[in-house]
mmCIF file of C-alpha atoms in Angstrom:
data_model
loop_
_atom_site.group_PDB
_atom_site.id
_atom_site.type_symbol
_atom_site.label_atom_id
_atom_site.label_comp_id
_atom_site.label_asym_id
_atom_site.label_seq_id
_atom_site.Cartn_x
_atom_site.Cartn_y
_atom_site.Cartn_z
ATOM 1 C CA MET A 1 152.592 132.782 121.625
ATOM 2 C CA ARG A 2 151.963 129.150 121.741
ATOM 3 C CA LYS A 3 148.585 129.741 123.327
ATOM 4 C CA ILE A 4 147.493 132.168 120.571
ATOM 5 C CA THR A 5 148.666 129.822 117.855
ATOM 6 C CA PHE A 6 146.513 127.045 119.174
ATOM 7 C CA ALA A 7 143.473 129.295 120.107
ATOM 8 C CA LEU A 8 143.058 130.828 116.709
ATOM 9 C CA PRO A 9 142.292 127.697 114.737
ATOM 10 C CA VAL A 10 139.949 126.554 117.471
ATOM 11 C CA LEU A 11 138.203 130.045 117.390
ATOM 12 C CA PHE A 12 137.889 129.868 113.647
ATOM 13 C CA ALA A 13 136.329 126.417 113.912
ATOM 14 C CA ILE A 14 133.829 127.543 116.438
ATOM 15 C CA ILE A 15 132.845 130.630 114.364
ATOM 16 C CA ALA A 16 132.579 128.481 111.162
ATOM 17 C CA PHE A 17 130.338 125.893 112.906
ATOM 18 C CA SER A 18 128.138 128.686 114.388
ATOM 19 C CA VAL A 19 127.678 130.122 110.934
ATOM 20 C CA PHE A 20 126.863 126.737 109.488
ATOM 21 C CA ALA A 21 124.545 125.760 112.143
ATOM 22 C CA GLY A 22 122.688 129.113 111.898
ATOM 23 C CA GLU A 23 121.708 128.688 108.247
ATOM 24 C CA ASP A 24 118.203 129.580 107.096
ATOM 25 C CA GLY A 25 115.796 126.725 107.785
ATOM 26 C CA ASP A 26 116.586 126.536 111.414
ATOM 27 C CA LYS A 27 113.694 126.554 113.609
ATOM 28 C CA LEU A 28 113.480 127.783 117.398
ATOM 29 C CA ASP A 29 112.152 125.118 119.853
ATOM 30 C CA GLY A 30 110.045 126.093 122.916
ATOM 31 C CA LYS A 31 113.299 126.855 124.806
ATOM 32 C CA GLY A 32 114.787 129.274 122.203
ATOM 33 C CA GLU A 33 117.229 126.670 120.883
ATOM 34 C CA LYS A 34 117.699 126.396 117.122
ATOM 35 C CA HIS A 35 117.093 123.047 115.460
ATOM 36 C CA ALA A 36 117.470 122.263 111.717
ATOM 37 C CA VAL A 37 114.135 121.615 109.885
ATOM 38 C CA ALA A 38 114.234 118.462 108.000
ATOM 39 C CA HIS A 39 113.628 118.805 104.221
ATOM 40 C CA VAL A 40 110.259 117.843 102.804
ATOM 41 C CA GLY A 41 110.264 117.040 99.103
ATOM 42 C CA SER A 42 107.834 116.157 96.294
ATOM 43 C CA ALA A 43 105.290 113.335 96.894
ATOM 44 C CA GLU A 44 107.344 110.845 95.101
ATOM 45 C CA PHE A 45 110.285 111.798 96.996
ATOM 46 C CA GLU A 46 108.580 111.514 100.400
ATOM 47 C CA ARG A 47 107.065 108.137 98.988
ATOM 48 C CA ILE A 48 110.639 106.645 98.732
ATOM 49 C CA LYS A 49 111.430 107.911 102.183
ATOM 50 C CA THR A 50 108.984 105.157 103.315
ATOM 51 C CA LEU A 51 111.386 102.664 102.129
ATOM 52 C CA VAL A 52 113.979 103.425 104.888
ATOM 53 C CA GLY A 53 115.436 100.121 106.045
ATOM 54 C CA ARG A 54 116.661 96.902 104.780
ATOM 55 C CA TRP A 55 114.868 94.802 102.187
ATOM 56 C CA GLU A 56 115.619 91.400 100.811
ATOM 57 C CA SER A 57 114.706 89.488 97.523
ATOM 58 C CA GLU A 58 115.350 85.887 96.256
ATOM 59 C CA MET A 59 116.945 85.734 92.773
ATOM 60 C CA PRO A 60 118.386 82.721 90.707
ATOM 61 C CA MET A 61 122.049 82.153 91.048
ATOM 62 C CA PRO A 62 124.235 83.227 88.241
ATOM 63 C CA ALA A 63 124.920 80.570 85.484
ATOM 64 C CA GLY A 64 126.040 77.318 86.793
ATOM 65 C CA GLY A 65 123.972 77.726 89.961
ATOM 66 C CA LYS A 66 121.716 74.876 88.891
ATOM 67 C CA GLY A 67 118.418 76.508 89.703
ATOM 68 C CA ALA A 68 119.549 77.460 93.228
ATOM 69 C CA MET A 69 118.391 80.874 94.661
ATOM 70 C CA THR A 70 120.286 83.456 96.493
ATOM 71 C CA THR A 71 119.134 86.264 98.797
ATOM 72 C CA VAL A 72 120.040 89.799 97.718
ATOM 73 C CA ALA A 73 119.499 93.106 99.726
ATOM 74 C CA THR A 74 118.707 96.739 99.054
ATOM 75 C CA GLU A 75 118.963 99.274 101.759
ATOM 76 C CA TYR A 76 117.580 102.790 102.117
ATOM 77 C CA ARG A 77 118.649 105.831 104.281
ATOM 78 C CA VAL A 78 117.999 109.462 104.558
ATOM 79 C CA ALA A 79 120.986 111.798 104.507
ATOM 80 C CA ALA A 80 121.744 115.471 104.102
ATOM 81 C CA ASN A 81 119.015 116.646 106.500
ATOM 82 C CA GLY A 82 116.270 114.728 104.672
ATOM 83 C CA SER A 83 117.227 116.115 101.318
ATOM 84 C CA VAL A 84 118.449 112.949 99.589
ATOM 85 C CA ILE A 85 117.774 109.237 99.960
ATOM 86 C CA VAL A 86 120.635 106.834 99.461
ATOM 87 C CA GLU A 87 119.845 103.362 98.141
ATOM 88 C CA ARG A 88 122.453 100.614 98.228
ATOM 89 C CA ASN A 89 121.837 97.658 96.051
ATOM 90 C CA PHE A 90 124.009 94.600 96.879
ATOM 91 C CA PRO A 91 125.501 96.337 99.913
ATOM 92 C CA ASP A 92 128.864 95.167 101.172
ATOM 93 C CA THR A 93 129.566 93.039 98.042
ATOM 94 C CA PRO A 94 131.941 93.747 95.157
ATOM 95 C CA LYS A 95 128.960 94.582 92.872
ATOM 96 C CA GLU A 96 127.442 97.152 95.408
ATOM 97 C CA MET A 97 125.658 100.042 93.557
ATOM 98 C CA ILE A 98 124.492 103.234 94.999
ATOM 99 C CA SER A 99 121.500 105.277 93.742
ATOM 100 C CA VAL A 100 121.001 108.770 95.186
ATOM 101 C CA TYR A 101 117.443 110.286 94.945
ATOM 102 C CA HIS A 102 116.742 113.898 95.381
ATOM 103 C CA ASP A 103 114.346 116.626 94.094
ATOM 104 C CA ARG A 104 115.327 119.132 91.511
ATOM 105 C CA GLY A 105 112.946 121.873 90.704
ATOM 106 C CA GLY A 106 110.166 120.019 92.605
ATOM 107 C CA ARG A 107 110.608 116.843 90.527
ATOM 108 C CA LEU A 108 112.233 113.508 91.627
ATOM 109 C CA TRP A 109 115.634 112.727 90.170
ATOM 110 C CA MET A 110 118.189 109.914 90.709
ATOM 111 C CA THR A 111 121.752 109.385 89.844
ATOM 112 C CA HIS A 112 122.723 105.679 89.673
ATOM 113 C CA TYR A 113 126.279 104.720 90.496
ATOM 114 C CA CYS A 114 126.518 101.498 88.570
ATOM 115 C CA ALA A 115 128.904 98.591 88.769
ATOM 116 C CA LYS A 116 129.584 99.141 85.082
ATOM 117 C CA GLY A 117 131.328 102.353 85.978
ATOM 118 C CA ASN A 118 128.917 104.808 84.573
ATOM 119 C CA GLN A 119 126.581 107.311 86.394
ATOM 120 C CA PRO A 120 123.247 107.684 84.577
ATOM 121 C CA GLN A 121 120.918 110.174 85.808
ATOM 122 C CA MET A 122 117.180 109.606 85.603
ATOM 123 C CA SER A 123 114.037 111.733 86.268
ATOM 124 C CA LEU A 124 110.562 111.123 87.008
ATOM 125 C CA THR A 125 108.397 110.092 84.069
ATOM 126 C CA LYS A 126 105.316 108.745 85.797
ATOM 127 C CA ALA A 127 103.766 108.453 89.319
ATOM 128 C CA ALA A 128 100.507 106.661 89.455
ATOM 129 C CA ASP A 129 98.727 103.529 91.000
ATOM 130 C CA GLY A 130 101.231 103.010 93.749
ATOM 131 C CA ALA A 131 104.286 103.118 91.543
ATOM 132 C CA ILE A 132 106.813 105.607 90.312
ATOM 133 C CA ALA A 133 109.027 105.494 87.048
ATOM 134 C CA LEU A 134 112.096 107.046 86.301
ATOM 135 C CA GLU A 135 113.988 107.229 82.946
ATOM 136 C CA LEU A 136 117.409 108.353 81.725
ATOM 137 C CA VAL A 137 117.979 112.017 81.138
ATOM 138 C CA GLU A 138 119.491 112.634 77.785
ATOM 139 C CA GLY A 139 123.041 113.734 77.948
ATOM 140 C CA SER A 140 123.790 112.339 81.362
ATOM 141 C CA LEU A 141 126.150 109.585 79.803
ATOM 142 C CA ASP A 142 129.435 110.022 77.826
ATOM 143 C CA SER A 143 127.658 108.017 74.966
ATOM 144 C CA PRO A 144 124.040 106.970 74.851
ATOM 145 C CA ASP A 145 125.328 103.695 73.028
ATOM 146 C CA GLU A 146 127.262 102.501 76.230
ATOM 147 C CA SER A 147 125.627 99.735 78.244
ATOM 148 C CA HIS A 148 123.781 101.496 81.018
ATOM 149 C CA MET A 149 120.716 101.274 83.333
ATOM 150 C CA HIS A 150 118.038 103.222 81.348
ATOM 151 C CA SER A 151 115.083 103.196 83.734
ATOM 152 C CA VAL A 152 113.784 101.986 87.042
ATOM 153 C CA SER A 153 110.231 101.547 88.470
ATOM 154 C CA ILE A 154 109.368 100.922 91.895
ATOM 155 C CA ALA A 155 106.018 99.603 92.863
ATOM 156 C CA PHE A 156 104.807 100.043 96.336
ATOM 157 C CA ASN A 157 102.927 96.681 97.047
ATOM 158 C CA GLY A 158 102.281 97.359 100.731
ATOM 159 C CA PRO A 159 104.248 98.713 103.765
ATOM 160 C CA ASP A 160 106.567 95.749 103.766
ATOM 161 C CA GLU A 161 106.717 94.620 100.037
ATOM 162 C CA MET A 162 107.944 96.627 96.980
ATOM 163 C CA SER A 163 109.131 95.612 93.524
ATOM 164 C CA GLN A 164 111.960 97.077 91.465
ATOM 165 C CA THR A 165 112.199 96.733 87.603
ATOM 166 C CA TRP A 166 115.455 97.877 86.203
ATOM 167 C CA THR A 167 116.011 98.159 82.435
ATOM 168 C CA MET A 168 119.325 98.121 80.673
ATOM 169 C CA TYR A 169 120.033 99.495 77.238
ATOM 170 C CA GLU A 170 123.089 99.310 75.028
ATOM 171 C CA GLY A 171 123.504 100.559 71.447
ATOM 172 C CA GLY A 172 120.249 102.593 71.785
ATOM 173 C CA LYS A 173 118.304 99.312 72.461
ATOM 174 C CA GLN A 174 116.857 97.502 75.355
ATOM 175 C CA THR A 175 118.968 94.580 76.168
ATOM 176 C CA MET A 176 117.517 93.418 79.604
ATOM 177 C CA SER A 177 114.654 94.034 81.975
ATOM 178 C CA HIS A 178 114.604 92.332 85.462
ATOM 179 C CA THR A 179 112.073 92.733 88.283
ATOM 180 C CA MET A 180 112.802 91.697 91.879
ATOM 181 C CA THR A 181 110.194 91.826 94.658
ATOM 182 C CA TYR A 182 111.586 92.724 98.005
ATOM 183 C CA ARG A 183 110.275 92.399 101.584
ATOM 184 C CA ARG A 184 111.141 94.598 104.430
ATOM 185 C CA VAL A 185 113.421 92.798 106.921
ATOM 186 C CA ARG A 186 114.052 95.910 109.184
#
């Protein structure tokens, strides 16, 4: 009886894994083995994939820093079989923020998990001249008057340089816009 009790959960796990691994989108290799086909998204989504790695920028220290500069980082990685890109701003710090890019209906979207405690969703509004811009999707916040990141634009300045411009709104009005230029460090 003990062998059956142990064997049943293992058998169910094997069956579940087999079903999951055999989902549509798998591809047979030359040896007849299945391998998952990585997701290919919109041109803008694929452009953000080129940012995978670690990037650093110099920015002024907070008030009281007397003109000193500090290095800040942003990291990009691909997850979920290539269907999302995870961006970590200020990684491994108390103010770390996560943005997750994905396609919805063939169009680039992003959810920004902000240090302010809200999660504005943004969608593509412009893609031209080596840059993309995303702006707040109406209704994605509890209140449009709360302080939130309203838009972001990313300029692809070369294979190892990019700029981000983040714009914050509160009370329906722009309160801040900040641009940082990053260099790839790995």
